[in-house]
C-alpha cells in the first residue's frame, strides 16, 4: 500500500525529468531553480549537482515530505539547499519572498485533478514575477479524461511538448517502475503566453 504522502517515493517522472536536466546540464550553472512538490527531490538534486542554485519545496502540510527533501540534500552532500513549505494555490510569505527564478521543476505534480488549478495558479504567480522563467514538468498519463489545456488557457499559459526521445528518456529502464499502474510519461515546458495568445 502506497503511503498517502506520495513524496516518499522516487516516481518514474522524477527519473525522466532528471534525465532532461542531465542532458541540458551545460545550461544549468548559475540558473536559479525551484522544484515544487519535490518529495525525494531527485530533479532538484541533479540540478544542484550540475551547478544550479536550487530551492526545494513541498507542501507545508506534509512535514514528512519536507524532512525527506532535507535528507536527500544531506545524502547528496548539499546541506546548503533551502527547503521551503509551499502549498499549491496558497499565497504565503515564503512564496512572496522567493528570489527570482529561471526554471521551475515539477515531476508528477499533475497527479490528482483536484490539485491541477492550484498548481497552475502557483505556476502563473511565479511566471508573472519571473516572465522569462519556464516550468519544466513531467507527468504520468493516468487517464485520457485528465487534461490541463483549459486551465492553461484560463491562466494565459502555453505549453510545448518535449518528446522523450529528444533527450534519451524513451528507454524503458528510465520511465518504468515496480509501482502499480501504467507508466506512460510525457514532458512539457510551460511558460507565459504572449499577449497575442502565442
PDB file of N, CA and C in Angstrom, residues 138-196:
ATOM      1  N   UNK A 138       7.277  16.849 -15.945  1.00  0.00           N
ATOM      2  CA  UNK A 138       6.971  15.528 -16.473  1.00  0.00           C
ATOM      3  C   UNK A 138       5.727  15.027 -15.746  1.00  0.00           C
ATOM      4  N   UNK A 139       4.939  14.249 -16.461  1.00  0.00           N
ATOM      5  CA  UNK A 139       3.724  13.731 -15.839  1.00  0.00           C
ATOM      6  C   UNK A 139       3.434  12.356 -16.401  1.00  0.00           C
ATOM      7  N   UNK A 140       2.736  11.580 -15.606  1.00  0.00           N
ATOM      8  CA  UNK A 140       2.363  10.224 -15.994  1.00  0.00           C
ATOM      9  C   UNK A 140       0.936  10.246 -16.524  1.00  0.00           C
ATOM     10  N   UNK A 141       0.731   9.678 -17.699  1.00  0.00           N
ATOM     11  CA  UNK A 141      -0.607   9.630 -18.292  1.00  0.00           C
ATOM     12  C   UNK A 141      -1.403   8.565 -17.548  1.00  0.00           C
ATOM     13  N   UNK A 142      -2.373   9.008 -16.772  1.00  0.00           N
ATOM     14  CA  UNK A 142      -3.163   8.076 -15.955  1.00  0.00           C
ATOM     15  C   UNK A 142      -4.586   7.930 -16.477  1.00  0.00           C
ATOM     16  N   UNK A 143      -5.082   8.967 -17.153  1.00  0.00           N
ATOM     17  CA  UNK A 143      -6.452   8.914 -17.656  1.00  0.00           C
ATOM     18  C   UNK A 143      -6.566   9.838 -18.861  1.00  0.00           C
ATOM     19  N   UNK A 144      -7.250   9.364 -19.896  1.00  0.00           N
ATOM     20  CA  UNK A 144      -7.472  10.193 -21.083  1.00  0.00           C
ATOM     21  C   UNK A 144      -8.405  11.350 -20.765  1.00  0.00           C
ATOM     22  N   UNK A 145      -9.124  11.262 -19.647  1.00  0.00           N
ATOM     23  CA  UNK A 145     -10.075  12.309 -19.266  1.00  0.00           C
ATOM     24  C   UNK A 145      -9.398  13.489 -18.570  1.00  0.00           C
ATOM     25  N   UNK A 146      -8.162  13.336 -18.144  1.00  0.00           N
ATOM     26  CA  UNK A 146      -7.495  14.397 -17.405  1.00  0.00           C
ATOM     27  C   UNK A 146      -6.721  15.277 -18.374  1.00  0.00           C
ATOM     28  N   UNK A 147      -6.987  16.564 -18.325  1.00  0.00           N
ATOM     29  CA  UNK A 147      -6.285  17.495 -19.201  1.00  0.00           C
ATOM     30  C   UNK A 147      -6.143  18.833 -18.487  1.00  0.00           C
ATOM     31  N   UNK A 148      -5.048  19.517 -18.790  1.00  0.00           N
ATOM     32  CA  UNK A 148      -4.858  20.853 -18.218  1.00  0.00           C
ATOM     33  C   UNK A 148      -5.010  21.932 -19.293  1.00  0.00           C
ATOM     34  N   UNK A 149      -5.383  21.542 -20.516  1.00  0.00           N
ATOM     35  CA  UNK A 149      -5.459  22.506 -21.619  1.00  0.00           C
ATOM     36  C   UNK A 149      -6.352  23.696 -21.291  1.00  0.00           C
ATOM     37  N   UNK A 150      -7.556  23.450 -20.783  1.00  0.00           N
ATOM     38  CA  UNK A 150      -8.477  24.554 -20.472  1.00  0.00           C
ATOM     39  C   UNK A 150      -7.889  25.452 -19.391  1.00  0.00           C
ATOM     40  N   UNK A 151      -7.227  24.850 -18.413  1.00  0.00           N
ATOM     41  CA  UNK A 151      -6.612  25.645 -17.342  1.00  0.00           C
ATOM     42  C   UNK A 151      -5.438  26.461 -17.863  1.00  0.00           C
ATOM     43  N   UNK A 152      -4.675  25.919 -18.793  1.00  0.00           N
ATOM     44  CA  UNK A 152      -3.580  26.683 -19.396  1.00  0.00           C
ATOM     45  C   UNK A 152      -4.133  27.930 -20.072  1.00  0.00           C
ATOM     46  N   UNK A 153      -5.232  27.777 -20.821  1.00  0.00           N
ATOM     47  CA  UNK A 153      -5.860  28.933 -21.471  1.00  0.00           C
ATOM     48  C   UNK A 153      -6.362  29.931 -20.434  1.00  0.00           C
ATOM     49  N   UNK A 154      -7.024  29.424 -19.415  1.00  0.00           N
ATOM     50  CA  UNK A 154      -7.579  30.302 -18.379  1.00  0.00           C
ATOM     51  C   UNK A 154      -6.481  31.144 -17.725  1.00  0.00           C
ATOM     52  N   UNK A 155      -5.312  30.530 -17.477  1.00  0.00           N
ATOM     53  CA  UNK A 155      -4.230  31.225 -16.785  1.00  0.00           C
ATOM     54  C   UNK A 155      -3.224  31.849 -17.756  1.00  0.00           C
ATOM     55  N   UNK A 156      -3.596  31.905 -19.043  1.00  0.00           N
ATOM     56  CA  UNK A 156      -2.746  32.545 -20.063  1.00  0.00           C
ATOM     57  C   UNK A 156      -1.338  31.950 -20.077  1.00  0.00           C
ATOM     58  N   UNK A 157      -1.313  30.625 -20.093  1.00  0.00           N
ATOM     59  CA  UNK A 157      -0.065  29.880 -20.155  1.00  0.00           C
ATOM     60  C   UNK A 157      -0.044  29.065 -21.441  1.00  0.00           C
ATOM     61  N   UNK A 158       1.138  28.761 -21.927  1.00  0.00           N
ATOM     62  CA  UNK A 158       1.274  27.906 -23.101  1.00  0.00           C
ATOM     63  C   UNK A 158       2.191  26.751 -22.763  1.00  0.00           C
ATOM     64  N   UNK A 159       2.048  25.672 -23.509  1.00  0.00           N
ATOM     65  CA  UNK A 159       2.899  24.510 -23.259  1.00  0.00           C
ATOM     66  C   UNK A 159       3.508  24.019 -24.565  1.00  0.00           C
ATOM     67  N   UNK A 160       4.696  23.491 -24.442  1.00  0.00           N
ATOM     68  CA  UNK A 160       5.392  22.866 -25.562  1.00  0.00           C
ATOM     69  C   UNK A 160       5.678  21.429 -25.144  1.00  0.00           C
ATOM     70  N   UNK A 161       5.267  20.486 -25.966  1.00  0.00           N
ATOM     71  CA  UNK A 161       5.541  19.079 -25.696  1.00  0.00           C
ATOM     72  C   UNK A 161       7.004  18.793 -26.012  1.00  0.00           C
ATOM     73  N   UNK A 162       7.675  18.062 -25.129  1.00  0.00           N
ATOM     74  CA  UNK A 162       9.074  17.687 -25.341  1.00  0.00           C
ATOM     75  C   UNK A 162       9.120  16.171 -25.524  1.00  0.00           C
ATOM     76  N   UNK A 163       9.403  15.694 -26.743  1.00  0.00           N
ATOM     77  CA  UNK A 163       9.450  14.238 -26.961  1.00  0.00           C
ATOM     78  C   UNK A 163      10.560  13.588 -26.136  1.00  0.00           C
ATOM     79  N   UNK A 164      10.242  12.477 -25.494  1.00  0.00           N
ATOM     80  CA  UNK A 164      11.234  11.812 -24.642  1.00  0.00           C
ATOM     81  C   UNK A 164      12.464  11.373 -25.432  1.00  0.00           C
ATOM     82  N   UNK A 165      12.277  10.968 -26.688  1.00  0.00           N
ATOM     83  CA  UNK A 165      13.426  10.517 -27.466  1.00  0.00           C
ATOM     84  C   UNK A 165      14.426  11.645 -27.713  1.00  0.00           C
ATOM     85  N   UNK A 166      13.962  12.923 -27.617  1.00  0.00           N
ATOM     86  CA  UNK A 166      14.856  14.051 -27.884  1.00  0.00           C
ATOM     87  C   UNK A 166      15.926  14.223 -26.809  1.00  0.00           C
ATOM     88  N   UNK A 167      15.733  13.573 -25.656  1.00  0.00           N
ATOM     89  CA  UNK A 167      16.761  13.639 -24.618  1.00  0.00           C
ATOM     90  C   UNK A 167      17.068  12.257 -24.037  1.00  0.00           C
ATOM     91  N   UNK A 168      16.845  11.237 -24.848  1.00  0.00           N
ATOM     92  CA  UNK A 168      17.237   9.881 -24.475  1.00  0.00           C
ATOM     93  C   UNK A 168      16.460   9.277 -23.333  1.00  0.00           C
ATOM     94  N   UNK A 169      15.227   9.758 -23.107  1.00  0.00           N
ATOM     95  CA  UNK A 169      14.432   9.236 -21.989  1.00  0.00           C
ATOM     96  C   UNK A 169      13.351   8.270 -22.442  1.00  0.00           C
ATOM     97  N   UNK A 170      13.441   7.824 -23.682  1.00  0.00           N
ATOM     98  CA  UNK A 170      12.434   6.884 -24.179  1.00  0.00           C
ATOM     99  C   UNK A 170      12.850   5.442 -23.927  1.00  0.00           C
ATOM    100  N   UNK A 171      13.888   5.235 -23.130  1.00  0.00           N
ATOM    101  CA  UNK A 171      14.346   3.893 -22.787  1.00  0.00           C
ATOM    102  C   UNK A 171      13.495   3.352 -21.645  1.00  0.00           C
ATOM    103  N   UNK A 172      13.115   2.096 -21.736  1.00  0.00           N
ATOM    104  CA  UNK A 172      12.207   1.521 -20.735  1.00  0.00           C
ATOM    105  C   UNK A 172      12.759   1.619 -19.319  1.00  0.00           C
ATOM    106  N   UNK A 173      14.065   1.452 -19.139  1.00  0.00           N
ATOM    107  CA  UNK A 173      14.611   1.464 -17.777  1.00  0.00           C
ATOM    108  C   UNK A 173      14.491   2.836 -17.122  1.00  0.00           C
ATOM    109  N   UNK A 174      14.301   3.907 -17.895  1.00  0.00           N
ATOM    110  CA  UNK A 174      14.160   5.240 -17.296  1.00  0.00           C
ATOM    111  C   UNK A 174      12.748   5.497 -16.791  1.00  0.00           C
ATOM    112  N   UNK A 175      11.752   5.186 -17.607  1.00  0.00           N
ATOM    113  CA  UNK A 175      10.386   5.515 -17.244  1.00  0.00           C
ATOM    114  C   UNK A 175       9.598   4.379 -16.651  1.00  0.00           C
ATOM    115  N   UNK A 176      10.244   3.248 -16.392  1.00  0.00           N
ATOM    116  CA  UNK A 176       9.499   2.112 -15.846  1.00  0.00           C
ATOM    117  C   UNK A 176       9.536   2.150 -14.322  1.00  0.00           C
ATOM    118  N   UNK A 177       8.714   1.320 -13.731  1.00  0.00           N
ATOM    119  CA  UNK A 177       8.608   1.313 -12.275  1.00  0.00           C
ATOM    120  C   UNK A 177       8.010  -0.001 -11.812  1.00  0.00           C
ATOM    121  N   UNK A 178       8.364  -0.389 -10.600  1.00  0.00           N
ATOM    122  CA  UNK A 178       7.727  -1.560  -9.997  1.00  0.00           C
ATOM    123  C   UNK A 178       6.437  -1.165  -9.274  1.00  0.00           C
ATOM    124  N   UNK A 179       6.134   0.139  -9.252  1.00  0.00           N
ATOM    125  CA  UNK A 179       4.901   0.603  -8.630  1.00  0.00           C
ATOM    126  C   UNK A 179       3.720   0.277  -9.542  1.00  0.00           C
ATOM    127  N   UNK A 180       2.522   0.137  -8.978  1.00  0.00           N
ATOM    128  CA  UNK A 180       1.371  -0.272  -9.794  1.00  0.00           C
ATOM    129  C   UNK A 180       0.936   0.802 -10.785  1.00  0.00           C
ATOM    130  N   UNK A 181       0.252   0.371 -11.858  1.00  0.00           N
ATOM    131  CA  UNK A 181      -0.351   1.298 -12.815  1.00  0.00           C
ATOM    132  C   UNK A 181       0.455   1.448 -14.085  1.00  0.00           C
ATOM    133  N   UNK A 182      -0.147   2.177 -15.044  1.00  0.00           N
ATOM    134  CA  UNK A 182       0.526   2.484 -16.305  1.00  0.00           C
ATOM    135  C   UNK A 182       1.628   3.494 -16.056  1.00  0.00           C
ATOM    136  N   UNK A 183       2.652   3.451 -16.878  1.00  0.00           N
ATOM    137  CA  UNK A 183       3.764   4.368 -16.665  1.00  0.00           C
ATOM    138  C   UNK A 183       4.169   5.079 -17.949  1.00  0.00           C
ATOM    139  N   UNK A 184       3.182   5.567 -18.707  1.00  0.00           N
ATOM    140  CA  UNK A 184       3.482   6.377 -19.877  1.00  0.00           C
ATOM    141  C   UNK A 184       3.816   7.773 -19.382  1.00  0.00           C
ATOM    142  N   UNK A 185       5.028   8.222 -19.653  1.00  0.00           N
ATOM    143  CA  UNK A 185       5.494   9.514 -19.164  1.00  0.00           C
ATOM    144  C   UNK A 185       5.528  10.502 -20.321  1.00  0.00           C
ATOM    145  N   UNK A 186       5.142  11.723 -20.058  1.00  0.00           N
ATOM    146  CA  UNK A 186       5.220  12.823 -21.021  1.00  0.00           C
ATOM    147  C   UNK A 186       5.963  13.983 -20.357  1.00  0.00           C
ATOM    148  N   UNK A 187       6.518  14.874 -21.194  1.00  0.00           N
ATOM    149  CA  UNK A 187       7.166  16.073 -20.671  1.00  0.00           C
ATOM    150  C   UNK A 187       6.674  17.280 -21.441  1.00  0.00           C
ATOM    151  N   UNK A 188       6.532  18.385 -20.725  1.00  0.00           N
ATOM    152  CA  UNK A 188       6.213  19.646 -21.373  1.00  0.00           C
ATOM    153  C   UNK A 188       6.908  20.788 -20.655  1.00  0.00           C
ATOM    154  N   UNK A 189       7.061  21.871 -21.400  1.00  0.00           N
ATOM    155  CA  UNK A 189       7.583  23.110 -20.842  1.00  0.00           C
ATOM    156  C   UNK A 189       6.472  24.137 -20.917  1.00  0.00           C
ATOM    157  N   UNK A 190       6.126  24.732 -19.780  1.00  0.00           N
ATOM    158  CA  UNK A 190       5.053  25.702 -19.681  1.00  0.00           C
ATOM    159  C   UNK A 190       5.668  27.078 -19.445  1.00  0.00           C
ATOM    160  N   UNK A 191       5.137  28.055 -20.156  1.00  0.00           N
ATOM    161  CA  UNK A 191       5.585  29.442 -19.973  1.00  0.00           C
ATOM    162  C   UNK A 191       4.385  30.371 -20.156  1.00  0.00           C
ATOM    163  N   UNK A 192       4.610  31.653 -19.911  1.00  0.00           N
ATOM    164  CA  UNK A 192       3.544  32.628 -20.112  1.00  0.00           C
ATOM    165  C   UNK A 192       3.251  32.734 -21.600  1.00  0.00           C
ATOM    166  N   UNK A 193       1.956  32.803 -21.932  1.00  0.00           N
ATOM    167  CA  UNK A 193       1.578  33.076 -23.312  1.00  0.00           C
ATOM    168  C   UNK A 193       1.746  34.569 -23.551  1.00  0.00           C
ATOM    169  N   UNK A 194       2.164  34.925 -24.740  1.00  0.00           N
ATOM    170  CA  UNK A 194       2.299  36.345 -25.063  1.00  0.00           C
ATOM    171  C   UNK A 194       0.901  36.947 -25.191  1.00  0.00           C
ATOM    172  N   UNK A 195       0.809  38.255 -25.172  1.00  0.00           N
ATOM    173  CA  UNK A 195      -0.489  38.926 -25.217  1.00  0.00           C
ATOM    174  C   UNK A 195      -1.264  38.612 -26.503  1.00  0.00           C
ATOM    175  N   UNK A 196      -0.549  38.183 -27.570  1.00  0.00           N
ATOM    176  CA  UNK A 196      -1.261  37.825 -28.800  1.00  0.00           C
ATOM    177  C   UNK A 196      -1.759  36.377 -28.769  1.00  0.00           C
TER     178      UNK A 196
END
